[in-house]
Short mmCIF file of C-alpha atoms and ligand atoms in Angstrom, two decimals:
data_model
loop_
_atom_site.label_atom_id
_atom_site.label_comp_id
_atom_site.label_asym_id
_atom_site.label_seq_id
_atom_site.Cartn_x
_atom_site.Cartn_y
_atom_site.Cartn_z
CA MET Y 711 -10.84 8.11 2.75
CA THR Y 712 -9.14 7.95 6.16
CA CYS Y 713 -10.57 11.42 6.84
CA PHE Y 714 -14.12 10.25 5.97
CA TYR Y 715 -13.93 7.43 8.46
CA ALA Y 716 -12.24 9.57 11.14
CA HIS Y 717 -15.09 12.06 10.78
CA LYS Y 718 -17.72 9.31 11.05
CA MET Y 719 -16.04 8.18 14.26
CA GLY Y 720 -16.16 11.65 15.80
CA PHE Y 721 -12.55 12.70 15.24
CA LYS Y 722 -11.41 15.93 13.60
CA THR Y 723 -8.62 15.85 11.03
CA VAL Y 724 -5.89 18.15 9.80
CA VAL Y 725 -4.22 17.32 6.48
CA LEU Y 726 -0.64 18.32 5.73
CA SER Y 727 0.01 18.11 2.00
CA ASP Y 728 2.51 19.57 -0.43
CA ILE Y 729 -0.17 19.76 -3.16
CA ALA Y 730 -2.87 22.43 -2.86
CA ASP Y 731 -5.71 20.42 -4.43
CA ALA Y 732 -4.84 16.98 -3.03
CA PRO Y 733 -8.08 14.93 -2.66
CA ALA Y 734 -7.76 14.76 1.14
CA THR Y 735 -7.93 18.57 1.36
CA PHE Y 736 -11.61 18.44 0.25
CA VAL Y 737 -12.70 16.23 3.15
CA THR Y 738 -10.76 17.41 6.18
CA ASN Y 739 -11.49 19.97 8.91
CA GLN Y 740 -8.26 21.88 8.30
CA THR Y 741 -5.42 21.83 5.82
CA ILE Y 742 -1.81 22.96 5.83
CA ILE Y 743 -0.20 23.23 2.42
CA ALA Y 744 3.56 23.25 2.79
CA ASP Y 745 6.69 21.56 1.62
CA TYR Y 746 7.43 18.45 3.72
CA SER Y 747 10.81 19.96 4.61
CA ASP Y 748 9.18 23.11 6.09
CA LYS Y 749 9.94 22.72 9.82
CA ASP Y 750 7.70 25.62 10.88
CA ALA Y 751 4.78 24.00 9.07
CA LEU Y 752 5.57 20.62 10.64
CA LYS Y 753 5.68 22.21 14.11
CA LYS Y 754 2.41 24.04 13.53
CA PHE Y 755 0.85 20.78 12.30
CA ALA Y 756 2.10 18.96 15.43
CA GLN Y 757 0.54 21.61 17.68
CA MET Y 758 -2.86 21.20 16.01
CA ILE Y 759 -3.12 17.43 16.44
CA ASP Y 760 -2.92 14.63 19.01
CA ILE Y 761 -1.67 11.91 16.69
CA ALA Y 762 -0.31 11.75 13.14
CA THR Y 763 -0.41 9.04 10.50
CA PHE Y 764 0.41 8.91 6.79
CA GLU Y 765 -1.23 7.38 3.75
CA PHE Y 766 1.71 7.47 1.33
CA GLU Y 767 5.15 6.07 2.11
CA ASN Y 768 7.08 8.28 -0.29
CA ILE Y 769 7.15 11.24 2.08
CA PRO Y 770 10.62 12.25 3.31
CA LEU Y 771 11.71 10.21 6.32
CA GLU Y 772 13.27 13.37 7.80
CA ALA Y 773 9.82 15.04 7.90
CA VAL Y 774 8.35 12.13 9.85
CA SER Y 775 11.35 11.87 12.21
CA PHE Y 776 11.13 15.60 12.91
CA LEU Y 777 7.37 15.44 13.42
CA ALA Y 778 7.85 12.54 15.84
CA GLN Y 779 9.85 14.84 18.15
CA HIS Y 780 6.71 16.94 18.59
CA VAL Y 781 3.75 14.55 18.34
CA GLU Y 782 3.05 10.81 18.30
CA VAL Y 783 3.34 9.33 14.79
CA CYS Y 784 1.87 5.89 13.96
CA PRO Y 785 3.26 3.84 12.28
CA ASN Y 786 6.61 5.10 13.60
CA ALA Y 787 9.57 6.46 11.62
CA GLU Y 788 11.43 3.14 11.82
CA VAL Y 789 8.57 1.34 10.04
CA LEU Y 790 8.56 4.05 7.37
CA LYS Y 791 12.35 3.88 6.99
CA ILE Y 792 12.25 0.14 6.26
CA THR Y 793 9.23 0.17 3.97
CA GLN Y 794 10.27 3.12 1.84
CA HIS Y 795 13.52 1.41 0.80
CA ARG Y 796 13.24 -1.86 -1.15
CA VAL Y 797 16.67 -3.07 0.02
CA LEU Y 798 16.06 -2.40 3.74
CA GLU Y 799 12.64 -3.99 3.33
CA LYS Y 800 13.96 -7.20 1.73
CA ASP Y 801 16.86 -7.39 4.25
CA PHE Y 802 14.34 -7.03 7.08
CA LEU Y 803 11.98 -9.66 5.66
CA ASN Y 804 14.74 -12.20 5.21
CA SER Y 805 16.09 -11.45 8.71
CA ILE Y 806 12.77 -12.56 10.21
CA GLY Y 807 12.51 -15.66 8.01
CA ALA Y 808 9.97 -14.33 5.49
CA LYS Y 809 11.01 -15.39 2.00
CA THR Y 810 11.43 -12.94 -0.89
CA ALA Y 811 12.68 -13.09 -4.47
CA ASP Y 812 16.48 -13.35 -4.71
CA TYR Y 813 17.96 -9.87 -5.08
CA ALA Y 814 21.20 -8.00 -5.57
CA THR Y 815 22.24 -4.44 -4.80
CA SER Y 816 25.43 -4.30 -6.92
CA ASN Y 817 27.25 -6.16 -9.74
CA PHE Y 818 24.03 -6.00 -11.73
CA GLU Y 819 25.40 -7.41 -15.01
CA GLU Y 820 26.87 -10.45 -13.29
CA ASN Y 821 23.73 -11.01 -11.20
CA LEU Y 822 21.50 -10.58 -14.23
CA LYS Y 823 23.38 -13.49 -15.84
CA LYS Y 824 22.86 -15.52 -12.67
CA PHE Y 825 19.12 -14.71 -12.46
CA GLY Y 826 18.48 -15.13 -16.21
CA LYS Y 827 15.42 -12.87 -16.05
CA ALA Y 828 15.14 -10.05 -13.52
CA ILE Y 829 13.49 -6.75 -12.68
CA LEU Y 830 15.65 -3.73 -11.99
CA LYS Y 831 13.81 -1.35 -9.66
CA THR Y 832 14.65 2.00 -8.10
CA ALA Y 833 15.15 1.20 -4.41
CA THR Y 834 13.15 4.24 -3.28
CA MET Y 835 10.18 6.31 -4.49
CA GLY Y 836 8.74 3.68 -6.85
CA TYR Y 837 4.99 3.02 -7.10
CA ASP Y 838 2.51 1.64 -9.66
CA GLY Y 839 5.36 -0.08 -11.52
CA LYS Y 840 7.23 3.21 -12.06
CA GLY Y 841 11.03 3.02 -12.12
CA GLN Y 842 11.12 -0.67 -13.15
CA PHE Y 843 12.84 -2.45 -16.03
CA VAL Y 844 12.31 -6.11 -16.93
CA LEU Y 845 15.66 -7.47 -18.19
CA LYS Y 846 17.09 -10.76 -19.40
CA ALA Y 847 20.69 -11.95 -19.39
CA GLY Y 848 22.72 -10.01 -21.95
CA ASP Y 849 20.43 -6.93 -21.99
CA SER Y 850 22.19 -3.63 -21.44
CA LEU Y 851 21.31 -1.77 -18.26
CA PRO Y 852 19.59 1.62 -18.30
CA GLU Y 853 21.41 4.76 -17.11
CA LEU Y 854 21.53 4.31 -13.34
CA GLY Y 855 22.60 7.75 -12.04
CA SER Y 856 23.27 8.13 -8.34
CA SER Y 857 20.04 6.81 -6.79
CA PRO Y 858 20.09 3.28 -5.29
CA TRP Y 859 18.72 0.34 -7.33
CA ILE Y 860 17.81 -3.25 -6.62
CA LEU Y 861 17.89 -6.16 -9.06
CA GLU Y 862 15.26 -8.79 -8.29
CA LYS Y 863 15.08 -12.24 -9.81
CA PHE Y 864 11.92 -12.52 -11.90
CA CYS Y 865 9.40 -14.77 -10.11
CA PRO Y 866 7.19 -16.85 -12.39
CA PHE Y 867 4.29 -16.71 -9.93
CA ASP Y 868 0.95 -18.51 -10.20
CA SER Y 869 -0.86 -15.48 -8.80
CA GLU Y 870 -0.46 -12.42 -6.61
CA ILE Y 871 -2.28 -11.95 -3.32
CA SER Y 872 -2.19 -9.40 -0.55
CA VAL Y 873 -3.17 -9.42 3.09
CA MET Y 874 -4.12 -6.33 5.10
CA VAL Y 875 -3.04 -6.67 8.70
CA VAL Y 876 -3.97 -4.25 11.46
CA ARG Y 877 -2.24 -3.89 14.81
CA SER Y 878 -3.37 -1.56 17.55
CA LYS Y 879 -1.26 0.33 20.06
CA THR Y 880 -2.75 -2.05 22.64
CA GLY Y 881 -1.05 -4.95 20.77
CA GLU Y 882 -4.33 -6.36 19.42
CA ILE Y 883 -3.76 -7.77 15.94
CA LYS Y 884 -6.06 -8.96 13.15
CA ALA Y 885 -5.60 -9.91 9.51
CA TYR Y 886 -8.14 -9.77 6.70
CA GLU Y 887 -8.36 -12.74 4.37
CA PRO Y 888 -6.18 -12.34 1.27
CA LEU Y 889 -7.43 -11.00 -2.06
CA THR Y 890 -6.08 -11.98 -5.48
CA ASN Y 891 -4.56 -9.01 -7.28
CA ILE Y 892 -4.47 -8.55 -11.05
CA HIS Y 893 -2.04 -5.98 -12.45
CA LYS Y 894 -2.07 -4.26 -15.84
CA ASN Y 895 1.12 -2.49 -16.94
CA GLY Y 896 2.51 -2.75 -13.40
CA ILE Y 897 -0.58 -1.02 -11.94
CA LEU Y 898 -3.15 -2.80 -9.78
CA ASP Y 899 -6.27 -3.24 -11.88
CA GLU Y 900 -8.51 -5.57 -9.85
CA SER Y 901 -8.58 -7.26 -6.42
CA HIS Y 902 -10.82 -10.30 -6.03
CA TYR Y 903 -12.38 -11.79 -2.91
CA PRO Y 904 -12.13 -14.61 -2.10
CA ALA Y 905 -8.55 -15.11 -3.26
CA LYS Y 906 -8.12 -18.00 -5.66
CA VAL Y 907 -5.88 -20.05 -3.35
CA SER Y 908 -6.42 -22.99 -0.98
CA ASP Y 909 -7.79 -22.45 2.54
CA SER Y 910 -4.48 -23.55 4.06
CA LEU Y 911 -2.58 -21.00 1.97
CA LYS Y 912 -5.02 -18.28 3.07
CA ILE Y 913 -4.22 -19.03 6.70
CA LYS Y 914 -0.50 -19.23 5.97
CA ALA Y 915 -0.66 -15.80 4.29
CA GLN Y 916 -2.55 -14.26 7.23
CA ASN Y 917 -0.07 -15.69 9.75
CA LEU Y 918 2.85 -14.45 7.67
CA ALA Y 919 1.37 -10.93 7.57
CA LYS Y 920 0.73 -10.96 11.33
CA ASN Y 921 4.29 -12.07 12.02
CA ILE Y 922 5.68 -9.25 9.88
CA ALA Y 923 3.46 -6.68 11.63
CA GLU Y 924 4.61 -7.90 15.07
CA LYS Y 925 8.29 -8.01 14.16
CA ILE Y 926 8.34 -4.58 12.53
CA GLY Y 927 6.46 -3.08 15.50
CA LEU Y 928 3.52 -1.83 13.44
CA ILE Y 929 0.83 0.39 14.91
CA GLY Y 930 -1.67 0.95 12.11
CA VAL Y 931 -2.44 -1.03 8.97
CA LEU Y 932 0.02 -2.80 6.71
CA ALA Y 933 -0.42 -4.34 3.28
CA VAL Y 934 1.70 -7.41 2.58
CA GLU Y 935 1.91 -8.16 -1.15
CA MET Y 936 2.87 -11.75 -1.94
CA PHE Y 937 3.64 -13.96 -4.91
CA VAL Y 938 2.04 -17.42 -4.84
CA ILE Y 939 4.23 -20.16 -6.30
CA GLY Y 940 2.68 -23.60 -5.69
CA ASP Y 941 2.12 -23.65 -1.95
CA GLU Y 942 4.97 -21.25 -1.28
CA LEU Y 943 4.60 -17.54 -0.54
CA LEU Y 944 7.25 -14.95 -1.40
CA VAL Y 945 6.76 -11.45 0.01
CA ASN Y 946 6.97 -8.83 -2.75
CA GLU Y 947 6.32 -5.55 -0.94
CA LEU Y 948 5.09 -3.95 2.27
CA ALA Y 949 2.99 -0.78 2.50
CA PRO Y 950 2.41 0.57 6.05
CA ARG Y 951 -0.86 2.35 5.26
CA PRO Y 952 -4.30 1.73 3.79
CA HIS Y 953 -3.66 -0.02 0.48
CA ASN Y 954 -5.43 -0.11 -2.86
CA SER Y 955 -6.06 -3.85 -2.53
CA GLY Y 956 -7.76 -3.15 0.82
CA HIS Y 957 -10.40 -0.85 -0.71
CA PHE Y 958 -12.81 -3.77 -1.15
CA SER Y 959 -13.17 -3.74 2.65
CA MET Y 960 -15.07 -0.42 2.38
CA ASP Y 961 -18.20 -2.11 1.05
CA ALA Y 962 -17.64 -5.83 1.60
CA ALA Y 963 -16.23 -6.16 5.12
CA VAL Y 964 -17.69 -5.44 8.55
CA THR Y 965 -14.91 -2.89 9.16
CA SER Y 966 -13.04 -0.98 6.45
CA GLN Y 967 -9.25 -0.73 6.48
CA PHE Y 968 -9.62 3.03 7.10
CA GLU Y 969 -11.75 2.57 10.21
CA GLN Y 970 -9.24 -0.03 11.42
CA LEU Y 971 -6.39 2.47 11.00
CA ILE Y 972 -8.21 5.02 13.16
CA ARG Y 973 -9.06 2.35 15.75
CA ALA Y 974 -5.47 1.06 15.81
CA ILE Y 975 -3.74 4.41 16.31
CA THR Y 976 -6.25 5.70 18.87
CA GLY Y 977 -6.13 2.47 20.89
CA LEU Y 978 -9.80 1.55 20.34
CA PRO Y 979 -10.68 -2.15 20.06
CA LEU Y 980 -10.30 -3.39 16.48
CA GLY Y 981 -13.39 -4.15 14.41
CA SER Y 982 -14.19 -7.44 12.73
CA THR Y 983 -12.14 -8.18 9.60
CA GLU Y 984 -14.84 -10.54 8.23
CA PHE Y 985 -15.96 -10.04 4.64
CA HIS Y 986 -19.76 -10.30 4.35
CA SER Y 987 -19.77 -10.13 0.53
CA THR Y 988 -17.73 -11.63 -2.27
CA GLY Y 989 -16.82 -9.79 -5.46
CA TYR Y 990 -14.05 -7.52 -6.62
CA MET Y 991 -12.57 -4.06 -6.63
CA LYS Y 992 -11.90 -2.47 -10.03
CA ASN Y 993 -9.61 0.53 -10.23
CA LEU Y 994 -10.63 3.45 -12.43
CA ILE Y 995 -7.36 4.28 -14.16
CA GLY Y 996 -6.97 7.34 -16.39
CA ASP Y 997 -9.86 7.63 -18.88
CA GLU Y 998 -11.80 4.77 -17.29
CA VAL Y 999 -13.24 7.34 -14.91
CA ASN Y 1000 -15.18 8.80 -17.84
CA ASN Y 1001 -17.04 5.53 -18.53
CA LEU Y 1002 -19.08 4.89 -15.42
CA GLU Y 1003 -22.42 4.05 -17.05
CA GLU Y 1004 -22.10 0.27 -16.74
CA PHE Y 1005 -21.26 0.64 -13.03
CA TYR Y 1006 -24.12 3.06 -12.33
CA LYS Y 1007 -26.49 0.57 -13.99
CA ASN Y 1008 -25.33 -2.19 -11.63
CA PRO Y 1009 -27.14 -1.75 -8.28
CA ASN Y 1010 -24.40 -3.77 -6.56
CA ALA Y 1011 -21.54 -1.57 -7.75
CA LYS Y 1012 -20.28 1.04 -5.30
CA ILE Y 1013 -18.38 3.85 -7.00
CA HIS Y 1014 -15.68 5.84 -5.21
CA LEU Y 1015 -14.18 8.87 -6.98
CA TYR Y 1016 -11.19 10.75 -5.60
CA GLY Y 1017 -11.68 14.20 -7.15
CA LYS Y 1018 -8.23 14.33 -8.74
CA ALA Y 1019 -8.00 17.23 -11.16
CA GLU Y 1020 -6.79 15.53 -14.33
CA ALA Y 1021 -7.39 11.99 -15.67
CA LYS Y 1022 -3.81 11.39 -16.83
CA ALA Y 1023 -2.93 7.99 -18.32
CA GLY Y 1024 -2.02 5.53 -15.56
CA ARG Y 1025 -3.41 7.73 -12.76
CA LYS Y 1026 -5.76 6.13 -10.24
CA MET Y 1027 -8.89 8.32 -10.36
CA GLY Y 1028 -11.21 6.17 -8.24
CA HIS Y 1029 -12.38 2.61 -7.80
CA VAL Y 1030 -15.56 0.55 -7.91
CA ASN Y 1031 -16.43 -2.25 -5.48
CA ILE Y 1032 -18.64 -4.78 -7.22
CA LEU Y 1033 -20.52 -7.09 -4.84
CA GLU Y 1034 -21.59 -10.44 -6.23
P1 ADP X 1263 5.20 -1.06 -6.97
O1 ADP X 1263 5.83 -0.34 -5.83
O2 ADP X 1263 5.23 -0.28 -8.22
O3 ADP X 1263 3.86 -1.65 -6.62
P2 ADP X 1263 6.13 -3.82 -7.07
O4 ADP X 1263 7.46 -4.27 -6.61
O5 ADP X 1263 4.96 -4.27 -6.27
O6 ADP X 1263 6.21 -2.26 -7.23
O7 ADP X 1263 5.94 -4.29 -8.58
C1 ADP X 1263 4.74 -4.09 -9.32
C2 ADP X 1263 4.30 -5.39 -9.97
O8 ADP X 1263 5.34 -5.88 -10.85
C3 ADP X 1263 4.09 -6.53 -8.99
O9 ADP X 1263 2.81 -6.46 -8.39
C4 ADP X 1263 4.26 -7.73 -9.92
O10 ADP X 1263 3.12 -7.91 -10.74
C5 ADP X 1263 5.40 -7.31 -10.80
N1 ADP X 1263 6.68 -7.73 -10.18
C6 ADP X 1263 7.43 -7.03 -9.30
N2 ADP X 1263 8.51 -7.69 -8.91
C7 ADP X 1263 8.48 -8.87 -9.54
C8 ADP X 1263 9.35 -10.03 -9.56
N3 ADP X 1263 10.48 -10.08 -8.84
N4 ADP X 1263 8.98 -11.07 -10.35
C9 ADP X 1263 7.85 -11.02 -11.11
N5 ADP X 1263 7.01 -9.98 -11.15
C10 ADP X 1263 7.30 -8.91 -10.37
MG1 MG X 1264 3.41 -3.25 -5.36
#
């Protein structure tokens, strides 16, 4: 989707992917298929482009650090390093005064007793609720192996919201209004605009997201996922890239999150983050992609399909923006 918008704005794109039929390869000017550790491929990629960005934070940090020696990468490797590790991310957030759930990185049994109810998560490589175990005091822990884990206190939140914030290399910064996110089995199912929170909380959430973007030194777009508990906000996760909950901006906002990313990293002025329509984004997960009739019948539903080869259970195959 970033490639679509880059193309519309007159830029050419090159996609580096380790999967031959990755959706982005269908909509880019050129493609390099290579392992992310392939230094020759990374060098060749760097020579073909003026600026690099990423749309998935589970790419090896070493690949991005190496690439950054040859071409400008936005967001930078430091932003990626923090956001691809749940412990570094929570340490960073707390260091700048943003609140998170209580967490522990060792003595899990003891801390589980202290928390009562908690979620054990792999510290790296998790997404869509993968690598997570909900536990209560007394439960036995799963086999942990050698990878790092984090134990987070379970937050009995009222709702979940997220804010997309965009910061340009010129320092210009803007935040979209929050959306309310509804998860099913740990996977985002729907994002609703406007968020079902008070106006003052909306502003608080936008300011929180802007502060995080400034402090982390973001150039690009960043999703800030938050738990709402009364009038308090706890930051759950950061994603330094276009985010699923930002997809509603494609059809309902003056400027989509993808266009903002291109503007931010090329130093163009940012577009308006205003939403001109209310409604919601519905993910098409697994088989849901085979039942599009109701959406095609709705003239205010905008369907986006990704062209992924197989509709496996739990896989995001596309999304629909429904304007109300
Ligand atoms: P992922 O990287 O898979 O998106 P998240 O940390 O965002 O991982 O967790 C997925 C979902 O699980 C969250 O959106 C939320 O619904 C639930 N969740 C995660 N952490 C907690 C927590 N500490 N307390 C309560 N619910 C949580
Ligand atoms: Mg998440």
